Coordinates of C-alpha atoms (C1' of nucleotides) in Angstrom, one line a residue:
Chain U
M1478 CA -171.5 66.6 48.7
A1479 CA -173.0 67.7 51.9
S1480 CA -175.7 65.2 51.4
S1481 CA -173.3 62.5 52.4
T1482 CA -174.0 63.3 55.9
G1483 CA -177.5 64.4 55.4
S1484 CA -180.8 62.9 55.6
L1485 CA -181.8 59.5 54.6
E1486 CA -185.0 59.2 52.8
H1487 CA -186.5 56.2 51.3
G1488 CA -190.0 55.5 50.4
G1489 CA -191.3 58.4 52.3
F1490 CA -189.1 57.7 55.2
T1491 CA -186.5 60.0 56.2
F1492 CA -183.7 59.9 58.7
T1493 CA -182.1 63.2 59.5
P1494 CA -179.2 63.1 61.9
P1495 CA -178.6 66.1 64.1
P1496 CA -176.0 68.6 62.9
F1497 CA -173.5 67.5 65.5
I1498 CA -173.4 64.1 64.2
T1499 CA -171.1 64.1 61.3
S1500 CA -171.2 60.4 60.8
F1501 CA -173.1 57.4 61.8
T1502 CA -170.1 56.0 63.4
E1503 CA -169.9 58.9 65.5
L1504 CA -173.5 58.5 66.3
L1505 CA -173.0 54.9 67.2
S1506 CA -169.9 55.7 69.1
S1507 CA -171.8 58.3 71.0
A1508 CA -174.2 55.7 72.0
G1509 CA -171.4 53.7 73.4
D1510 CA -170.0 56.8 75.0
M1511 CA -173.3 57.5 76.7
L1512 CA -173.0 54.1 78.2
G1513 CA -169.9 55.0 79.9
A1514 CA -167.5 53.9 77.3
G1515 CA -166.2 57.3 76.8
A1516 CA -163.6 57.0 79.5
D1517 CA -162.2 54.0 77.8
Q1518 CA -162.4 55.4 74.4
E1519 CA -158.8 56.1 74.0
R1520 CA -157.8 52.8 75.4
S1521 CA -160.1 50.8 73.2
S1522 CA -159.2 52.7 70.2
P1523 CA -155.5 53.5 70.1
R1524 CA -156.0 56.0 67.3
G1525 CA -159.0 57.6 68.7
L1526 CA -162.5 57.7 67.6
F1527 CA -161.4 58.3 64.1
H1528 CA -158.1 57.2 62.9
R1529 CA -156.4 58.4 59.9
G1530 CA -156.4 56.1 57.0
A1531 CA -154.8 56.3 53.7
R1532 CA -154.2 59.7 52.3
G1533 CA -155.1 61.3 55.5
V1534 CA -158.7 60.6 55.1
P1535 CA -160.5 60.2 58.4
K1536 CA -161.8 56.7 58.5
F1537 CA -164.3 55.2 60.7
K1538 CA -163.2 53.5 63.8
S1539 CA -165.5 52.1 66.3
A1540 CA -164.9 53.4 69.7
Q1541 CA -167.0 50.6 71.1
P1542 CA -165.2 48.5 73.6
P1543 CA -165.2 44.9 72.4
S1544 CA -167.6 43.7 74.9
L1545 CA -169.8 46.6 75.1
P1546 CA -173.0 46.2 73.2
I1547 CA -174.3 49.0 71.2
S1548 CA -177.4 50.2 72.8
P1549 CA -180.2 52.5 72.0
P1550 CA -180.6 55.8 73.7
P1551 CA -182.8 55.6 76.8
M1552 CA -185.8 57.0 75.1
S1553 CA -188.8 55.6 73.5
P1554 CA -187.8 54.2 70.2
S1555 CA -191.1 55.3 68.9
S1556 CA -190.0 58.8 69.3
Y1557 CA -187.7 58.6 66.4
F1558 CA -189.1 55.7 64.5
A1559 CA -192.5 55.5 63.1
I1560 CA -194.0 53.9 60.1
P1561 CA -195.4 56.6 57.9
P1562 CA -198.9 56.2 56.8
G1563 CA -199.2 54.5 53.6
L1564 CA -196.0 52.7 54.1
S1565 CA -196.2 49.1 55.0
P1566 CA -193.8 47.2 57.2
A1567 CA -192.9 45.2 54.2
E1568 CA -191.8 48.2 52.4
L1569 CA -189.7 49.2 55.3
L1570 CA -187.9 45.9 54.9
D1571 CA -186.3 47.4 52.0
S1572 CA -185.7 50.8 53.3
P1573 CA -182.3 52.0 54.5
V1574 CA -183.4 53.1 57.9
L1575 CA -181.6 53.1 61.1
L1576 CA -182.9 51.4 64.1
H1577 CA -181.4 50.6 67.4
S1578 CA -181.8 47.4 69.3
S1579 CA -180.6 46.3 72.6
S1580 CA -177.4 44.9 71.4
N1581 CA -177.3 46.2 68.0
I1582 CA -178.7 48.6 65.6
L1583 CA -181.3 47.4 63.2
A1584 CA -181.4 48.6 59.8
S1585 CA -181.1 48.1 56.2
P1586 CA -177.7 48.9 54.8
T1587 CA -178.2 49.1 51.2
T1588 CA -181.4 47.2 51.0
G1589 CA -182.4 47.1 54.4
A1590 CA -183.2 44.1 56.2
I1591 CA -185.1 44.9 59.2
P1592 CA -186.0 41.9 61.3
A1593 CA -188.5 43.8 63.2
Q1594 CA -190.0 40.8 64.7
R1595 CA -186.7 40.1 66.4
F1596 CA -186.6 43.4 68.1
D1597 CA -187.9 44.1 71.5
W1598 CA -188.1 47.7 72.1
K1599 CA -189.1 47.4 75.7
K1600 CA -186.2 45.2 76.3
A1601 CA -183.9 47.6 74.7
A1602 CA -185.2 50.4 76.7
D1603 CA -184.9 48.5 79.8
L1604 CA -181.4 47.5 79.1
I1605 CA -180.2 50.9 78.3
A1606 CA -181.9 52.2 81.4
S1607 CA -180.2 49.7 83.6
Q1608 CA -176.9 50.2 82.0
S1609 CA -177.1 53.9 82.4
Q1610 CA -177.8 53.5 86.1
Q1611 CA -175.0 51.1 86.4
D1612 CA -172.6 53.5 84.9
G1613 CA -173.9 56.4 86.8
D1614 CA -173.0 58.4 83.9
S1615 CA -175.1 61.4 83.3
R1616 CA -174.2 61.3 79.7
A1617 CA -176.5 58.5 79.3
A1618 CA -179.3 60.9 79.4
A1619 CA -181.3 61.0 76.4
G1620 CA -180.6 64.5 75.7
G1621 CA -177.9 63.6 73.3
F1622 CA -180.4 62.3 70.9
D1623 CA -183.0 64.9 71.3
D1624 CA -182.1 66.2 67.9
F1625 CA -182.1 62.9 66.4
S1626 CA -185.2 61.8 64.8
F1627 CA -186.8 60.1 61.9
H1628 CA -189.1 62.1 59.8
T1629 CA -191.7 60.8 57.6
A1630 CA -191.6 62.3 54.2
T1631 CA -194.0 62.4 51.5
S1632 CA -192.4 62.1 48.3
N1633 CA -189.5 63.9 47.0
A1634 CA -186.8 61.6 46.5
V1635 CA -183.8 63.1 47.8
R1636 CA -183.7 65.9 50.0
A1637 CA -180.1 66.7 49.9
H1638 CA -179.1 67.7 53.3
T1639 CA -177.2 70.9 52.8
T1640 CA -175.4 70.9 56.0
T1641 CA -172.1 72.5 55.8
T1642 CA -170.6 70.5 58.6
S1643 CA -170.0 67.4 56.8
L1644 CA -166.5 65.9 56.8
P1645 CA -164.6 66.6 53.7
S1646 CA -163.8 63.0 53.3
F1647 CA -167.4 62.2 53.1
E1648 CA -167.8 64.6 50.3
E1649 CA -165.4 62.6 48.2
E1650 CA -166.3 59.7 46.1
Q1651 CA -165.9 57.2 48.8
Q1652 CA -168.8 56.6 51.0
Q1653 CA -168.6 54.6 54.1
Q1654 CA -171.5 53.2 55.9
V1655 CA -171.2 51.7 59.2
E1656 CA -173.6 49.2 60.5
K1657 CA -174.0 47.6 63.8
A1658 CA -175.8 44.4 63.6
A1659 CA -176.6 41.3 65.3
V1660 CA -177.0 38.6 62.8
P1661 CA -177.6 35.0 63.7
S1662 CA -174.7 33.0 62.7
S1663 CA -177.0 30.6 61.0
N1664 CA -177.7 33.2 58.4
R1665 CA -174.2 33.9 57.7
A1666 CA -172.3 32.7 54.8
S1667 CA -171.3 29.2 55.6
G1668 CA -167.7 28.9 54.8
G1669 CA -166.6 26.7 52.1
G1670 CA -167.5 26.9 48.5
N1671 CA -171.2 27.4 48.6
G1672 CA -171.6 30.0 51.2
N1673 CA -174.2 32.6 50.4
T1674 CA -172.2 35.6 49.8
K1675 CA -175.1 37.8 49.3
L1676 CA -175.3 38.3 53.0
E1677 CA -178.4 40.4 53.4
D1678 CA -177.9 43.4 51.4
G1679 CA -178.8 42.0 48.1
Y1680 CA -175.3 42.3 46.6
N1681 CA -172.8 39.6 45.8
W1682 CA -169.7 39.8 47.9
R1683 CA -166.5 38.0 47.8
K1684 CA -164.4 37.7 50.8
Y1685 CA -160.8 38.6 50.2
G1686 CA -159.3 38.7 53.6
Q1687 CA -159.7 38.5 57.3
K1688 CA -157.9 40.1 60.0
Q1689 CA -157.8 40.1 63.8
V1690 CA -157.9 43.8 64.5
K1691 CA -156.3 45.4 67.5
G1692 CA -158.7 46.5 70.2
S1693 CA -161.3 44.1 69.1
E1694 CA -161.7 40.5 69.9
N1695 CA -163.8 40.0 66.8
P1696 CA -162.2 39.1 63.5
R1697 CA -162.8 41.5 60.7
S1698 CA -163.6 40.2 57.3
Y1699 CA -163.1 42.1 54.1
Y1700 CA -165.5 41.8 51.2
K1701 CA -165.6 43.1 47.8
C1702 CA -168.6 43.4 45.6
T1703 CA -168.2 40.8 42.9
Y1704 CA -169.9 42.9 40.3
H1705 CA -167.7 43.7 37.4
S1706 CA -165.7 46.8 38.0
C1707 CA -167.6 47.7 41.1
S1708 CA -165.3 49.1 43.7
M1709 CA -167.7 48.7 46.6
K1710 CA -166.1 47.0 49.6
K1711 CA -167.2 46.3 53.1
K1712 CA -165.7 45.2 56.3
V1713 CA -167.6 43.0 58.6
E1714 CA -166.7 42.3 62.2
R1715 CA -168.3 39.3 63.7
A1716 CA -168.5 38.2 67.2
L1717 CA -166.4 35.2 67.9
A1718 CA -168.9 33.8 70.4
D1719 CA -172.0 33.6 68.5
G1720 CA -171.1 34.8 65.0
R1721 CA -173.2 37.8 65.2
I1722 CA -172.1 40.7 63.1
T1723 CA -171.1 43.5 65.3
Q1724 CA -170.1 46.0 62.7
I1725 CA -170.2 46.5 59.0
V1726 CA -168.5 49.3 57.3
Y1727 CA -169.2 50.0 53.7
K1728 CA -166.6 51.7 51.6
G1729 CA -167.0 53.1 48.2
A1730 CA -170.1 52.9 46.1
H1731 CA -171.8 50.4 43.9
N1732 CA -171.7 51.4 40.3
H1733 CA -174.5 49.1 39.4
P1734 CA -178.0 48.4 40.6
K1735 CA -178.8 45.7 43.0
P1736 CA -178.7 42.3 41.3
L1737 CA -181.9 40.5 40.8
S1738 CA -182.8 38.3 43.6
T1739 CA -184.9 35.9 41.7
R1740 CA -182.0 33.6 41.1
R1741 CA -181.2 31.3 43.8
N1742 CA -177.7 30.5 44.5
S1743 CA -176.5 27.1 45.3
S1744 CA -176.8 27.6 49.0
G1745 CA -180.5 28.4 48.9
G1746 CA -182.5 31.5 48.9
G1747 CA -181.2 34.7 47.7
A1748 CA -181.2 37.9 49.7
A1749 CA -184.7 38.7 48.9
E1750 CA -185.9 35.4 50.2
E1751 CA -183.9 35.8 53.3
L1752 CA -185.4 39.2 53.8
Q1753 CA -188.8 38.0 53.4
A1754 CA -188.3 35.1 55.6
G1755 CA -187.4 37.6 58.2
N1756 CA -184.5 35.7 59.5
S1757 CA -181.9 37.8 58.1
S1758 CA -180.8 40.7 59.7
L1759 CA -178.6 43.3 58.9
S1760 CA -179.5 45.7 61.3
A1761 CA -178.4 49.1 61.0
V1762 CA -177.7 51.4 58.6
A1763 CA -175.7 54.3 58.8
A1764 CA -175.4 55.7 55.5
A1765 CA -172.7 58.2 55.2
G1766 CA -174.6 59.7 52.4
C1767 CA -178.2 59.9 51.6
T1768 CA -177.6 57.8 48.7
G1769 CA -177.0 54.2 49.2
P1770 CA -174.0 52.7 47.7
E1771 CA -176.2 50.9 45.4
H1772 CA -176.8 53.9 43.3
S1773 CA -175.2 53.9 40.0
G1774 CA -172.2 56.0 40.1
A1775 CA -173.4 57.5 43.2
T1776 CA -170.7 59.6 44.3
A1777 CA -171.1 62.2 47.0
E1778 CA -171.1 64.7 44.2
N1779 CA -174.1 63.3 42.4
S1780 CA -175.8 61.7 45.3
S1781 CA -179.0 63.4 44.6
V1782 CA -180.5 60.1 43.5
T1783 CA -183.4 58.6 45.1
F1784 CA -183.8 55.5 46.9
G1785 CA -187.1 55.2 45.2
D1786 CA -185.5 55.3 41.9
D1787 CA -183.2 52.6 43.0
E1788 CA -186.0 50.4 44.0
A1789 CA -187.7 50.9 40.7
E1790 CA -184.5 50.2 39.0
N1791 CA -184.1 47.0 40.9
G1792 CA -187.4 45.9 39.8
S1793 CA -186.8 46.5 36.2
Q1794 CA -183.2 46.1 35.8
R1795 CA -181.7 44.2 33.0
S1796 CA -181.7 40.5 33.2
D1797 CA -178.0 39.9 33.2
G1798 CA -177.8 40.2 37.0
D1799 CA -174.4 40.3 38.4
E1800 CA -173.6 36.7 38.5
P1801 CA -172.3 36.6 34.9
D1802 CA -170.3 39.7 35.8
A1803 CA -168.9 38.0 38.8
K1804 CA -167.9 35.2 36.7
R1805 CA -166.4 37.4 34.1
W1806 CA -164.6 39.2 36.8
R1807 CA -163.4 36.1 38.3
T1808 CA -162.3 34.7 35.0
A1809 CA -160.5 37.9 34.1
R1810 CA -158.9 37.8 37.4
T1811 CA -157.8 34.3 37.0
R1812 CA -156.5 35.0 33.6
A1813 CA -154.6 37.9 34.9
A1814 CA -153.2 35.8 37.7
L1815 CA -152.2 33.2 35.2
Q1816 CA -150.5 35.7 33.1
A1817 CA -148.8 37.2 36.0
A1818 CA -147.6 33.8 37.1
A1819 CA -146.3 33.1 33.7
A1820 CA -144.7 36.5 33.6
S1821 CA -143.1 35.9 37.0
R1822 CA -141.7 32.7 35.8
S1823 CA -140.0 34.3 32.9
A1824 CA -139.2 37.5 34.6
S1825 CA -138.4 37.2 38.2
P1826 CA -140.2 39.2 40.8
G1827 CA -142.8 37.3 42.6
W1828 CA -146.3 38.4 43.1
W1829 CA -145.3 40.3 46.1
S1830 CA -143.5 42.8 44.0
R1831 CA -146.7 43.8 42.3
R1832 CA -146.9 46.9 44.4
Chain I
dG1426 C1' -163.1 22.0 37.2
dC1427 C1' -165.5 25.7 39.4
dC1428 C1' -166.1 28.9 42.9
dG1429 C1' -165.7 30.9 47.4
dT1430 C1' -163.2 30.8 51.8
dT1431 C1' -159.1 30.5 54.5
dT1432 C1' -154.7 32.1 55.7
dG1433 C1' -150.1 33.8 55.8
dA1434 C1' -147.4 37.3 53.9
dC1435 C1' -146.7 41.8 52.0
dC1436 C1' -147.6 46.7 51.6
dA1437 C1' -149.1 51.4 53.1
dT1438 C1' -149.8 54.5 56.4
dA1439 C1' -149.8 56.7 61.0
dG1440 C1' -147.6 57.6 65.2
Chain W
dA522 C1' -136.0 55.2 60.6
dC523 C1' -138.7 52.3 63.2
dT524 C1' -142.8 50.0 64.9
dA525 C1' -147.7 49.0 65.0
dT526 C1' -151.7 48.4 62.6
dG527 C1' -155.0 47.9 58.9
dG528 C1' -155.8 46.6 54.2
dT529 C1' -155.0 43.6 50.3
dC530 C1' -153.3 39.8 47.7
dA531 C1' -153.2 35.2 46.0
dA532 C1' -152.0 30.2 46.8
dA533 C1' -154.0 26.5 49.0
dC534 C1' -157.9 24.4 50.3
dG535 C1' -162.7 22.5 50.6
dG536 C1' -167.5 21.7 49.0

DNA sequence: GCCGTTTGACCATAG
DNA sequence: ACTATGGTCAAACGG
């Protein structure tokens, strides 16, 4: 649905990208481009800004050179970000807004952690200004974002953005969100068995792979939502140096509400606690659709669901959280694995022939 | 024993 | 057909 590239609205807070921005990645890439990265785009991204993924669907590909920090446009952040009257900063902490910071974009992906206290707008502006000068690139002018603004909204849940310029792929079931973030490594899941896999978005994730991707010095981790039958996945790129997350790409959609955060996992506070403590950090959101992936069955087709509803849903959701589901899922998976193993022992092809 | 991460290998797709 | 690359799997490992 067209809304997948449309406005973001949450709790009276709306983000409407300009028509020329067909995806947040593009937006983010544009930021990099404006910093002079454009000339290196092809080099840093062998397959271009977007590369073709499976089934010919354009997939996100960051054009950001590995060492180039994502920076905000050289304009006053306040020009496109403002807290609507009646909306407290605390509420914003749970709103899927997009913010830029000097080296990252602050936002809430699906839940929205906005460590506002960590963000220094002036610093960001100064940085971008200096970088623009350094590059001598006129594209760094703020004009590119003139049409880019946050709007405060009053109520209506979803204002489906009926732009007709959305990419077909975004109209399909899969939604991808790209986040650029800077997350203190101390907040990250601490390897081993008890890592907090909730990260900051309130969902439970299980890491199922890691790769060193071409064109980036940062390893990319692959996560799946542990919720039973949820197809949501995300890719997280983390800086080797400090462990900060440099990019998060969401793929798919949650088919369940956000799990309750009242339960603490073995590693300490849950996502909610982290958020409230303000030391978590997912920073940017770039929802490919106006619905967050957390919406039940939120496909691009039925994305006219409200974030507000989601929040309400989260507050009153059933008590069986996702942990049991995760366990069930795990158990089922283990069982399946055992069965497969048994089968392979009797038959012959190994696990590698599963496909 | 449970549960999540790590890691090497395999597969799919694009060029 | 071949190569490069990204995505996924699952055994091994560790807390």
